[in-house]
Coordinates of C-alpha atoms in Angstrom, one line a residue:
M34 CA 3.4 8.6 10.6
K35 CA 3.4 11.1 8.0
G36 CA 5.6 10.4 4.7
L37 CA 6.6 7.2 2.4
Y38 CA 5.5 3.5 2.9
T39 CA 5.6 1.0 0.7
A40 CA 3.5 -1.4 -0.7
L41 CA 4.7 -4.5 1.0
M42 CA 5.5 -7.6 -1.6
C43 CA 5.4 -10.9 -0.4
S44 CA 7.5 -13.4 -1.5
F45 CA 5.4 -17.3 -2.1
D46 CA 6.7 -20.4 -3.4
E47 CA 5.7 -22.0 -6.8
K48 CA 3.3 -24.0 -4.5
G49 CA 2.1 -20.4 -3.1
N50 CA 3.2 -20.7 0.7
V51 CA 4.5 -17.7 2.2
N52 CA 8.7 -17.4 1.6
E53 CA 10.2 -16.6 4.5
K54 CA 13.3 -16.2 3.7
G55 CA 12.5 -14.3 1.1
L56 CA 9.7 -11.8 2.6
R57 CA 13.1 -10.8 4.9
E58 CA 15.4 -9.9 2.0
I59 CA 12.4 -7.5 0.7
V60 CA 11.4 -5.9 4.1
R61 CA 15.7 -5.6 4.6
Y62 CA 15.9 -4.6 0.4
N63 CA 12.6 -1.8 1.5
I64 CA 14.3 0.3 4.3
D65 CA 17.9 0.0 4.2
V66 CA 18.2 0.3 0.1
Q67 CA 15.0 2.3 -0.8
Q68 CA 14.9 3.7 2.8
V69 CA 11.0 4.0 2.9
D70 CA 10.1 5.7 6.0
G71 CA 7.6 2.5 6.7
L72 CA 6.0 -0.2 5.3
Y73 CA 2.2 -1.0 4.4
V74 CA 2.0 -4.7 5.5
N75 CA -0.6 -7.2 4.0
G76 CA -2.5 -4.5 0.8
S77 CA -3.7 -6.1 -2.6
T78 CA 0.3 -6.1 -4.1
G79 CA 0.9 -8.1 -1.0
E80 CA -1.7 -10.6 -2.6
N81 CA -3.4 -10.4 0.8
F82 CA -7.1 -11.0 -1.4
L83 CA -5.6 -14.3 -2.2
I84 CA -4.4 -15.8 0.5
S85 CA -5.8 -17.5 4.3
K86 CA -5.6 -15.9 7.3
E87 CA -3.0 -18.3 9.2
Q88 CA -0.4 -16.9 6.1
K89 CA -2.1 -12.7 6.5
K90 CA -0.6 -14.1 10.9
Q91 CA 2.4 -15.2 9.6
I92 CA 3.5 -12.6 6.9
F93 CA 2.1 -10.4 10.0
D94 CA 4.8 -11.7 12.3
V95 CA 7.7 -12.5 10.0
V96 CA 7.7 -8.1 8.6
K97 CA 7.1 -7.0 12.2
N98 CA 10.4 -9.3 13.3
E99 CA 12.6 -8.5 10.2
A100 CA 11.5 -4.3 11.3
G101 CA 11.5 -4.1 14.3
D102 CA 11.4 -0.7 15.4
D103 CA 13.1 0.5 12.1
V104 CA 10.5 1.9 10.2
K105 CA 6.0 2.5 11.3
L106 CA 5.1 -0.7 10.3
I107 CA 0.9 -0.5 8.9
A108 CA -0.6 -3.5 8.9
Q109 CA -4.0 -3.7 6.2
V110 CA -6.3 -6.1 8.1
G111 CA -9.8 -5.8 6.5
A112 CA -12.2 -7.8 5.0
L113 CA -15.2 -9.3 3.6
N114 CA -15.7 -11.4 6.8
L115 CA -16.0 -9.2 9.3
D116 CA -14.9 -11.9 12.3
E117 CA -11.3 -12.1 10.7
A118 CA -10.8 -8.2 10.3
V119 CA -11.1 -8.2 13.6
E120 CA -9.5 -11.7 14.4
L121 CA -6.6 -9.5 12.6
A122 CA -7.0 -6.5 14.1
Q123 CA -6.1 -7.6 17.9
Y124 CA -3.1 -9.5 16.7
V125 CA -1.3 -7.1 14.6
T126 CA -2.3 -4.3 17.3
Q127 CA -0.5 -7.1 20.0
L128 CA 2.8 -7.8 17.9
G129 CA 3.0 -3.9 17.9
Y130 CA 2.4 -2.5 14.4
N131 CA 2.1 1.8 14.5
A132 CA -1.4 1.4 12.9
I133 CA -4.1 -0.7 11.0
S134 CA -5.4 0.1 7.8
A135 CA -8.8 -1.9 6.3
V136 CA -10.4 -1.6 2.9
T137 CA -14.0 -0.2 2.2
P138 CA -16.2 -4.0 2.3
F139 CA -16.5 -4.8 -0.7
Y140 CA -18.3 -7.3 -3.6
Y141 CA -21.5 -6.9 -2.0
K142 CA -23.1 -3.7 -2.9
F143 CA -22.9 -2.7 1.3
D144 CA -24.3 1.1 1.5
F145 CA -22.8 2.9 3.8
D146 CA -24.8 2.7 7.2
E147 CA -23.1 -0.9 6.7
I148 CA -19.6 0.4 5.8
K149 CA -19.2 3.1 9.1
D150 CA -20.7 -0.2 11.2
Y151 CA -17.6 -2.6 9.9
Y152 CA -15.5 0.2 10.5
N153 CA -16.6 0.9 14.0
A154 CA -17.1 -2.2 14.9
I155 CA -13.2 -3.2 13.9
L156 CA -11.3 -0.4 16.0
D157 CA -13.4 -1.3 18.9
S158 CA -12.2 -3.9 18.8
V159 CA -8.5 -3.1 19.2
D160 CA -7.2 0.2 21.3
N161 CA -5.3 0.9 17.7
D162 CA -5.5 3.8 15.0
L163 CA -7.1 3.0 11.7
I164 CA -6.2 4.1 7.9
I165 CA -9.0 4.0 6.4
Y166 CA -7.9 1.9 2.2
S167 CA -10.4 3.7 0.4
I168 CA -10.0 2.6 -4.2
P169 CA -12.7 3.3 -6.1
A170 CA -11.7 1.3 -9.5
L171 CA -11.3 -1.8 -7.1
T172 CA -13.8 -2.0 -4.5
G173 CA -16.2 0.3 -6.3
V174 CA -17.0 1.8 -3.7
N175 CA -17.3 5.2 -3.6
M176 CA -17.3 7.7 -0.5
N177 CA -18.3 12.0 -0.9
L178 CA -16.9 14.0 1.6
E179 CA -19.9 14.0 4.1
Q180 CA -19.0 10.2 4.3
F181 CA -15.6 10.8 4.7
G182 CA -16.7 13.2 7.3
E183 CA -18.9 11.0 9.2
L184 CA -15.5 8.2 9.3
F185 CA -13.2 10.7 10.6
E186 CA -15.4 11.0 13.6
N187 CA -14.7 8.2 15.0
E188 CA -11.2 9.5 17.3
K189 CA -9.7 6.8 15.8
V190 CA -10.0 7.1 12.7
I191 CA -6.6 8.7 11.6
G192 CA -6.5 9.1 7.5
V193 CA -7.8 7.7 4.5
K194 CA -5.3 6.0 1.6
F195 CA -6.7 8.0 -0.7
T196 CA -6.5 5.6 -4.3
A197 CA -8.1 7.6 -6.7
P198 CA -8.6 9.8 -9.4
D199 CA -10.6 12.3 -8.2
F200 CA -8.2 15.6 -7.0
F201 CA -11.2 17.6 -7.1
L202 CA -12.5 14.9 -3.5
L203 CA -8.6 14.8 -2.0
E204 CA -8.3 19.0 -2.6
R205 CA -12.1 18.7 -0.4
I206 CA -10.7 16.4 2.0
R207 CA -7.2 18.4 2.6
H208 CA -9.5 21.0 3.9
A209 CA -12.2 19.9 5.1
Y210 CA -9.6 18.0 8.1
P211 CA -6.3 19.1 7.9
D212 CA -5.7 17.3 11.4
K213 CA -6.9 14.2 9.2
L214 CA -3.7 11.9 6.9
I215 CA -3.8 12.1 3.6
Y216 CA -1.8 9.4 1.6
S217 CA -1.8 9.7 -2.0
G218 CA -2.2 5.6 -3.2
F219 CA -1.4 6.7 -6.4
D220 CA 2.3 6.2 -7.9
E221 CA 1.7 7.4 -10.8
M222 CA 0.4 10.5 -9.7
L223 CA 2.6 11.3 -6.2
L224 CA 3.5 15.0 -7.7
S225 CA -0.3 16.0 -8.1
A226 CA -1.7 14.6 -5.0
S227 CA 2.0 15.9 -3.1
V228 CA 0.7 20.3 -5.1
L229 CA -2.1 18.7 -2.3
N230 CA -0.1 19.3 1.3
V231 CA -0.8 14.7 1.1
D232 CA 1.0 13.4 4.5
G233 CA 2.7 10.4 2.7
A234 CA 2.2 8.5 0.5
I235 CA 1.7 4.3 -0.2
G236 CA 2.8 2.5 -2.9
S237 CA 3.4 -0.3 -4.9
T238 CA 6.5 0.9 -7.4
F239 CA 8.1 1.4 -4.0
N240 CA 9.0 -1.5 -3.6
V241 CA 12.1 -0.5 -6.2
N242 CA 11.6 2.8 -6.5
G243 CA 11.5 4.4 -3.3
K244 CA 13.9 6.3 -3.3
R245 CA 12.7 8.5 -6.2
A246 CA 9.2 9.2 -5.2
K247 CA 10.6 9.8 -2.2
Q248 CA 12.3 12.8 -3.3
I249 CA 9.2 13.9 -5.9
F250 CA 7.6 14.0 -2.0
E251 CA 9.9 16.0 -0.6
L252 CA 10.5 18.8 -3.4
A253 CA 7.3 19.2 -4.1
Q254 CA 7.1 19.7 0.3
N255 CA 10.0 23.1 -1.0
G256 CA 8.4 23.5 -3.8
Q257 CA 10.6 22.8 -6.3
I258 CA 7.4 21.7 -8.3
E259 CA 10.0 22.1 -12.2
E260 CA 12.3 19.9 -10.6
A261 CA 9.8 17.2 -8.8
R262 CA 8.2 17.0 -12.3
E263 CA 11.7 16.0 -13.6
V264 CA 11.8 12.6 -11.2
Q265 CA 8.2 12.0 -11.6
K266 CA 8.7 12.0 -15.3
V267 CA 11.5 9.2 -15.2
T268 CA 9.2 8.1 -12.4
N269 CA 6.1 7.8 -15.1
D270 CA 8.8 5.9 -17.6
L271 CA 9.2 3.0 -14.8
I272 CA 5.5 2.8 -13.8
A273 CA 4.7 2.7 -18.4
E274 CA 7.2 -0.5 -18.6
I275 CA 6.2 -2.0 -15.8
L276 CA 2.9 -1.8 -16.5
D277 CA 2.8 -2.6 -20.2
N278 CA 4.6 -5.9 -18.6
G279 CA 2.6 -6.7 -16.3
L280 CA 2.9 -4.7 -12.4
Y281 CA 2.7 -7.4 -9.7
P282 CA 5.0 -9.9 -11.3
T283 CA 7.7 -7.9 -13.3
I284 CA 8.5 -5.6 -10.0
K285 CA 9.1 -8.8 -8.6
E286 CA 11.4 -10.2 -11.4
I287 CA 13.3 -6.7 -10.7
L288 CA 14.2 -7.8 -7.1
K289 CA 15.6 -10.3 -8.2
Y290 CA 17.8 -8.2 -10.7
K291 CA 18.4 -6.7 -7.3
D292 CA 19.4 -10.4 -5.7
V293 CA 16.2 -10.1 -3.4
D294 CA 14.6 -13.5 -3.2
A295 CA 11.0 -11.8 -4.6
G296 CA 9.9 -15.1 -5.3
F297 CA 6.6 -15.7 -7.0
C298 CA 2.5 -14.6 -7.1
R299 CA 0.0 -16.9 -6.1
K300 CA -2.8 -18.4 -9.0
P301 CA -4.2 -17.3 -10.2
M302 CA -1.7 -14.5 -10.9
K303 CA 0.3 -15.4 -14.2
S304 CA 4.3 -15.6 -14.3
L305 CA 6.0 -13.9 -17.0
T306 CA 7.2 -16.0 -19.8
Q307 CA 11.1 -16.4 -20.4
E308 CA 10.5 -12.8 -22.7
G309 CA 8.6 -11.2 -20.5
V310 CA 11.7 -12.3 -17.5
T311 CA 14.3 -10.1 -20.1
K312 CA 11.7 -7.7 -20.2
A313 CA 11.6 -6.9 -17.4
E314 CA 15.7 -7.3 -16.5
Q315 CA 16.7 -4.7 -18.9
I316 CA 13.7 -2.0 -17.6
A317 CA 16.2 -2.6 -14.6
E318 CA 19.1 -1.3 -16.4
R319 CA 16.7 1.2 -18.0
H320 CA 16.0 2.5 -15.0
L321 CA 16.7 1.5 -12.2

């Protein structure tokens, strides 16, 4: 399960329906062109928190059907509705996903015992492994080393998608739990995380920059830090321009520029203006 995983985008039509043809094209582009090791399906980048349970199932179906066994697949099933998370975990396990993942429950200020019960309830329902999705900036859930350790006591919890800039905590987790998988979640900090010996990364920009991200990771693993730093600099130039223009819609426009039917973002996300579309195409021309 080690390696680089794309936080997979989903193609939607203008009414917000899943565009199956476009989704299949995104899957194939990531596998065949970006050459990533796996796909992380229905995470934040897939606009998961804007879609219905049935749409999530549809996306899980299409991705598994298109990808087959070409790459590893991780299904993000986390939801505020625990019954839905359990149902989705069972669904993707039956589909043959290699692992599940679940964001920490958010919005309500759940205490740690409630968070632990949430993960255990999901895992009690399936014969599958789970990767914690920790993204404190969006969930407001900050867990310490001891709390990660409590979650790791469940043998089915095999690792964490660590999307936080607290690299002191990252190093402590790596040192304390060498057998657990740690995936870096910030594309712009991939080199820094790789130096701390993470097992891989899961990133939004890998949809268009996966090959370069993999290069950073492999150079760092080989101790070629200066070379990796140069590739990270080029990558961060790209990321800075994407962020300035609007993260998700810009990545989708870049995919369209590459002849991938990436569709539209779901509302209330806004579409790019014509000026934004032009900028996205210019970003692709300069950097990709």
